[in-house]
N, CA, C and O atoms as a MOPAC input file, in Angstrom:
PM7 MOZYME 1SCF
protein

 N      3.11100 1   100.30600 1   224.29000 1
 C      4.67400 1    99.95300 1   224.12600 1
 C      4.94900 1   101.47800 1   223.82800 1
 O      4.50000 1   102.13400 1   222.88800 1
 N      5.96500 1   101.98200 1   225.05300 1
 C      6.60800 1   103.06900 1   224.64700 1
 C      7.39200 1   103.20300 1   223.39800 1
 O      8.03600 1   102.34800 1   222.79000 1
 N      7.17400 1   104.62800 1   223.10900 1
 C      8.08200 1   104.63100 1   221.75000 1
 C      9.03600 1   105.37100 1   222.12900 1
 O      8.90600 1   106.56800 1   222.38800 1
 N     10.68500 1   104.37000 1   222.23700 1
 C     11.64800 1   104.81700 1   222.30100 1
 C     12.62500 1   104.13000 1   221.50500 1
 O     12.20200 1   103.19800 1   220.82100 1
 N     13.94200 1   104.42500 1   221.45400 1
 C     14.89600 1   103.50600 1   220.83500 1
 C     15.18600 1   102.18900 1   221.83000 1
 O     15.16600 1   102.20300 1   223.06100 1
 N     15.45600 1   101.06600 1   220.96900 1
 C     15.61400 1    99.86200 1   221.79200 1
 C     16.77300 1    99.23100 1   220.99200 1
 O     17.09100 1    99.42000 1   219.81800 1
 N     17.38800 1    98.33500 1   222.04500 1
 C     18.45400 1    97.40000 1   221.44000 1
 C     17.83400 1    96.50600 1   220.43500 1
 O     16.61700 1    96.32300 1   220.47900 1
 N     18.43000 1    96.04000 1   219.70100 1
 C     17.70200 1    94.76000 1   218.79900 1
 C     17.22700 1    93.85000 1   219.46200 1
 O     16.04100 1    93.54200 1   219.35000 1
 N     18.14800 1    93.16800 1   220.37700 1
 C     18.14900 1    92.00200 1   221.60800 1
 C     16.94000 1    92.46400 1   222.39800 1
 O     16.02700 1    91.65200 1   222.54800 1
 N     16.82600 1    93.73600 1   222.94700 1
 C     15.69400 1    93.90900 1   223.90500 1
 C     14.39200 1    94.17300 1   223.07800 1
 O     13.46700 1    93.71000 1   223.74500 1
 N     13.84300 1    94.80000 1   221.73300 1
 C     13.09000 1    94.21500 1   221.03900 1
 C     12.70500 1    93.43800 1   220.95700 1
 O     11.52900 1    93.17600 1   221.20800 1
 N     13.94400 1    92.37300 1   220.37500 1
 C     13.48600 1    90.93700 1   219.83600 1
 C     12.67800 1    90.10900 1   221.25800 1
 O     11.73000 1    89.32500 1   221.31100 1
 N     13.39500 1    90.59800 1   222.10800 1
 C     12.94400 1    89.74200 1   223.58800 1
 C     11.36500 1    89.96400 1   224.01600 1
 O     10.63800 1    89.19200 1   224.64100 1
 N     11.08400 1    91.21500 1   223.49800 1
 C      9.61400 1    91.57400 1   223.60600 1
 C      8.53600 1    90.79600 1   222.71900 1
 O      7.39200 1    90.47400 1   223.03900 1
 N      9.18600 1    90.59200 1   221.57000 1
 C      8.68000 1    89.49300 1   220.42200 1
 C      8.44700 1    88.15300 1   220.90300 1
 O      7.40500 1    87.50800 1   220.78700 1
 N      9.63800 1    87.76400 1   221.51200 1
 C      9.93600 1    86.47800 1   221.74000 1
 C     10.22300 1    86.24900 1   222.96400 1
 O     11.44000 1    86.15900 1   223.12400 1
 N      9.48500 1    86.08800 1   224.10700 1
 C     10.22200 1    86.40000 1   225.31400 1
 C     10.67900 1    85.21900 1   225.97900 1
 O     11.35200 1    85.16800 1   227.00800 1
 N     10.28200 1    84.36100 1   225.34900 1
 C     10.88300 1    82.83700 1   225.51600 1
 C     12.03200 1    82.44500 1   225.03200 1
 O     12.36000 1    81.29300 1   225.31600 1
 N     12.71100 1    83.04200 1   224.40900 1
 C     13.75100 1    82.60800 1   223.83600 1
 C     14.90800 1    83.16900 1   224.31300 1
 O     14.73300 1    84.13900 1   225.05100 1
 N     16.30900 1    82.76000 1   224.05300 1
 C     17.51400 1    83.28800 1   224.30800 1
 C     17.12100 1    84.79300 1   223.27500 1
 O     16.27000 1    85.07300 1   222.43000 1
 N     18.48800 1    85.61100 1   224.03900 1
 C     18.45600 1    86.89200 1   223.23200 1
 C     18.82800 1    86.91200 1   221.56900 1
 O     18.39600 1    87.51400 1   220.58600 1
 N     20.04100 1    85.74800 1   221.87600 1
 C     20.52900 1    85.82200 1   220.28600 1
 C     19.53200 1    85.07200 1   219.51700 1
 O     19.45600 1    85.18600 1   218.29400 1
 N     18.90900 1    84.45300 1   220.07300 1
 C     17.38000 1    83.35000 1   219.02400 1
 C     16.65700 1    84.45500 1   218.64100 1
 O     16.42200 1    84.63300 1   217.44600 1
 N     16.19100 1    85.38200 1   219.65400 1
 C     15.25000 1    86.27900 1   219.20100 1
 C     15.75500 1    87.25300 1   218.54200 1
 O     14.92600 1    87.81400 1   217.82500 1
 N     16.57500 1    87.58500 1   218.51300 1
 C     17.12900 1    88.82600 1   217.49800 1
 C     17.46400 1    88.18300 1   215.98800 1
 O     17.53700 1    88.96200 1   215.03800 1
 N     17.64700 1    86.88600 1   215.80200 1
 C     17.70800 1    86.29600 1   214.50900 1
 C     16.27900 1    85.99900 1   214.22400 1
 O     16.00800 1    86.21100 1   213.04200 1
 N     15.21800 1    85.54800 1   214.98600 1
 C     13.79400 1    85.48500 1   214.71600 1
 C     13.25600 1    86.74600 1   214.27200 1
 O     12.58700 1    86.72700 1   213.23800 1
 N     13.44500 1    87.91500 1   214.91700 1
 C     12.64800 1    89.05800 1   214.78500 1
 C     13.53900 1    89.58500 1   213.14100 1
 O     12.80200 1    90.04600 1   212.26900 1
 N     14.79800 1    89.49800 1   212.88600 1
 C     15.16400 1    90.09600 1   211.86800 1
 C     14.72900 1    89.21100 1   210.43200 1
 O     14.66500 1    89.79400 1   209.35000 1
 N     14.48300 1    87.95800 1   210.54700 1
 C     14.33200 1    87.17400 1   209.71100 1
 C     12.54500 1    87.56300 1   209.27000 1
 O     12.20300 1    87.46900 1   208.09100 1
 N     11.58800 1    87.96300 1   210.29200 1
 C     10.67700 1    88.49600 1   210.18500 1
 C     10.86600 1    89.81100 1   209.37400 1
 O     10.14700 1    89.91200 1   208.38000 1
 N     11.58300 1    90.67000 1   209.59900 1
 C     11.87000 1    92.01200 1   209.03200 1
 C     12.13800 1    91.70800 1   207.66100 1
 O     11.60600 1    92.37100 1   206.77100 1
 N     13.19000 1    90.43100 1   207.32600 1
 C     13.62800 1    90.35700 1   206.07200 1
 C     12.49400 1    89.64200 1   205.35200 1
 O     12.68900 1    89.77800 1   204.14400 1
 N     11.42100 1    88.95500 1   205.58100 1
 C     10.32800 1    88.30500 1   204.74700 1
 C      9.29500 1    89.37000 1   204.39400 1
 O      8.61300 1    89.30800 1   203.37000 1
 N      9.20800 1    90.41700 1   205.35300 1
 C      8.16000 1    91.44200 1   204.92100 1
 C      9.02500 1    92.45700 1   204.29300 1
 O      9.85400 1    93.12500 1   204.91100 1
 N      8.76800 1    92.54000 1   202.93300 1
 C      9.73200 1    93.13500 1   202.16300 1
 C      9.33400 1    94.57300 1   201.77100 1
 O     10.11800 1    95.08000 1   200.96900 1
 N      8.27600 1    95.36300 1   202.15700 1
 C      7.80200 1    96.45500 1   202.16500 1
 C      8.39200 1    97.02000 1   203.38100 1
 O      9.15100 1    97.97100 1   203.19300 1
 N      8.10800 1    96.43700 1   205.21400 1
 C      9.04000 1    97.01600 1   206.13300 1
 C     10.66600 1    96.96200 1   206.07100 1
 O     11.44600 1    97.67200 1   206.70500 1
 N     10.96900 1    95.92600 1   205.13500 1
 C     12.37400 1    96.17400 1   205.02600 1
 C     13.08700 1    97.03200 1   204.01500 1
 O     14.29400 1    97.27700 1   204.03300 1
 N     12.02300 1    97.55600 1   202.93900 1
 C     12.38600 1    98.75900 1   202.22000 1
 C     12.05200 1    99.95400 1   202.92600 1
 O     12.60800 1   100.99500 1   202.57700 1
 N     11.07800 1    99.96800 1   204.03900 1
 C     11.03900 1   101.22800 1   204.21500 1
 C     12.40800 1   101.64000 1   205.34800 1
 O     12.95500 1   102.73200 1   205.49500 1
 N     12.69500 1   100.30300 1   206.05500 1
 C     13.75400 1   100.59700 1   206.86800 1
 C     14.93400 1   101.00300 1   206.52300 1
 O     15.51200 1   101.75100 1   207.31200 1
 N     15.57400 1   100.64000 1   205.31800 1
 C     16.43000 1   100.64700 1   204.63600 1
 C     16.46000 1   102.18700 1   204.15100 1
 O     17.47200 1   102.88000 1   204.24400 1
 N     15.20800 1   102.65100 1   203.61200 1
 C     14.96800 1   104.04800 1   203.44500 1
 C     15.21000 1   104.92900 1   204.62100 1
 O     15.22800 1   106.11800 1   204.30600 1
 N     15.40000 1   104.69100 1   205.88000 1
 C     15.53800 1   105.18200 1   206.64400 1
 C     16.85700 1   105.04400 1   207.38200 1
 O     17.14000 1   105.24900 1   208.56300 1
 N     17.51700 1   104.67400 1   206.44200 1
 C     19.31300 1   104.31300 1   206.67600 1
 C     19.59600 1   103.44900 1   207.62700 1
 O     20.67200 1   103.55300 1   208.21600 1
 N     18.58900 1   102.33000 1   207.99000 1
 C     18.87200 1   101.21300 1   209.10600 1
 C     19.90600 1   100.28800 1   208.45900 1
 O     19.81500 1    99.96400 1   207.27500 1
 N     20.69700 1    99.95200 1   209.10300 1
 C     21.75800 1    99.24100 1   208.82200 1
 C     21.97000 1    97.79300 1   209.55200 1
 O     22.24000 1    97.88100 1   210.75000 1
 N     21.90400 1    96.70700 1   209.10500 1
 C     21.66000 1    94.95300 1   209.37400 1
 C     23.00000 1    95.26900 1   210.49900 1
 O     23.08300 1    94.60200 1   211.53100 1
 N     23.84300 1    96.16800 1   210.22700 1
 C     25.08700 1    96.24600 1   211.55100 1
 C     24.71500 1    96.69600 1   212.78800 1
 O     25.26300 1    96.36200 1   213.83900 1
 N     23.55200 1    97.64200 1   212.65200 1
 C     23.38600 1    98.55400 1   214.15900 1
 C     22.83000 1    97.61300 1   215.12500 1
 O     22.29300 1    96.51000 1   215.01100 1
 N     23.12800 1    98.40700 1   216.15800 1
 C     22.99900 1    97.27300 1   217.61700 1
 C     21.30600 1    97.83100 1   217.88000 1
 O     20.48800 1    96.92700 1   218.05400 1
 N     20.81400 1    99.20400 1   217.90800 1
 C     19.90500 1    99.65300 1   218.02300 1
 C     18.73300 1    99.89000 1   217.02800 1
 O     19.06000 1    99.68500 1   215.85900 1
 N     17.24100 1   100.33500 1   217.25000 1
 C     16.32000 1   100.41500 1   216.59700 1
 C     16.24500 1   101.85200 1   216.77400 1
 O     16.68200 1   102.18900 1   217.87400 1
 N     15.87700 1   102.71100 1   216.12700 1
 C     15.39400 1   104.13400 1   216.36500 1
 C     13.94500 1   103.97000 1   216.93900 1
 O     13.37700 1   102.88200 1   217.02400 1
 N     13.34800 1   105.31000 1   217.36900 1
 C     12.08500 1   105.12000 1   217.87500 1
 C     11.22800 1   105.09700 1   216.39300 1
 O     10.23000 1   104.38200 1   216.30500 1
 N     11.57700 1   105.73100 1   215.50500 1
 C     10.98700 1   105.56600 1   214.07200 1
 C     11.05300 1   104.17300 1   213.60100 1
 O     10.08000 1   103.60400 1   213.10600 1
 N     12.04100 1   103.70700 1   213.73500 1
 C     12.20700 1   102.27100 1   213.32200 1
 C     11.21700 1   101.19000 1   213.97300 1
 O     10.57000 1   100.30700 1   213.41200 1
 N     11.29200 1   101.49900 1   215.20000 1
 C     10.72300 1   100.56800 1   216.04800 1
 C      8.83700 1   100.70800 1   215.67000 1
 O      8.06100 1    99.75600 1   215.59200 1
 N      8.52900 1   102.05500 1   215.50800 1
 C      6.97300 1   102.62100 1   214.56300 1
 C      6.86800 1   101.78200 1   213.50600 1
 O      5.81500 1   101.14500 1   213.48300 1
 N      7.62000 1   101.58400 1   212.63600 1
 C      7.58400 1   101.34100 1   211.44800 1
 C      7.56400 1    99.52400 1   211.89500 1
 O      6.82600 1    98.73600 1   211.30200 1
 N      8.41400 1    99.14300 1   212.91200 1
 C      8.62800 1    97.61700 1   212.83700 1
 C      6.87600 1    97.23300 1   213.55800 1
 O      6.29700 1    96.16300 1   213.36600 1
 N      6.44200 1    98.13100 1   214.19000 1
 C      5.03000 1    97.93100 1   215.08600 1
 C      3.68100 1    97.85800 1   214.28900 1
 O      2.66100 1    97.17600 1   214.39300 1
 N      4.23500 1    99.14300 1   213.20300 1
 C      3.18100 1    99.11200 1   211.98800 1
 C      3.13900 1    98.04200 1   211.11000 1
 O      2.17600 1    98.00000 1   210.34400 1
 N      3.91000 1    97.23400 1   211.06000 1
 C      3.70900 1    96.27800 1   210.10400 1
 C      4.23700 1    94.65400 1   210.70600 1
 O      4.32900 1    93.68300 1   209.95500 1
 N      4.52400 1    94.61400 1   212.07900 1
 C      4.41100 1    93.30900 1   212.58400 1
 C      3.47600 1    93.09400 1   213.66700 1
 O      3.20700 1    91.95400 1   214.04300 1
 N      2.93600 1    94.18600 1   214.21800 1
 C      2.19100 1    94.40500 1   214.88200 1
 C      2.65300 1    94.49200 1   216.41600 1
 O      3.71200 1    93.91800 1   216.67100 1
 N      2.05500 1    95.07500 1   217.36500 1
 C      2.82200 1    95.73800 1   218.73200 1
 C      2.85600 1    93.60800 1   219.49200 1
 O      2.02700 1    92.69800 1   219.46500 1
 N      4.12200 1    93.72500 1   219.97900 1
 C      4.89900 1    92.74100 1   220.68200 1
 C      3.72100 1    92.19700 1   221.76900 1
 O      3.20700 1    91.08000 1   221.84600 1
 N      3.55000 1    93.08700 1   222.36300 1
 C      1.96300 1    93.16800 1   223.58000 1
 C      0.94200 1    92.67600 1   223.32300 1
 O      0.11300 1    92.26200 1   224.13400 1
 N      0.86700 1    92.65600 1   221.99500 1
 C     -0.59800 1    92.08100 1   221.40800 1
 C     -1.51400 1    93.10600 1   221.25500 1
 O     -2.66600 1    92.73700 1   221.03100 1
 N     -1.31400 1    94.26000 1   221.31600 1
 C     -2.55600 1    95.20000 1   221.46400 1
 C     -2.68600 1    96.08700 1   220.32600 1
 O     -3.61200 1    96.89700 1   220.27700 1

């Protein structure tokens, strides 16, 4: 996966391609909340639950904890 900023819904659709964008985003954010260490690290990066985008750094952290959405 290319390291870049992603809209939350865009990244969520990579993890849940058969879902509606809103549903995919809710599911991804649920995964993030349940992975306490990832949630803490994103919070330390000043990530906001109201932000519409994940920075490239945040995307890297998400991949580190949740794996790549393409399974590689």
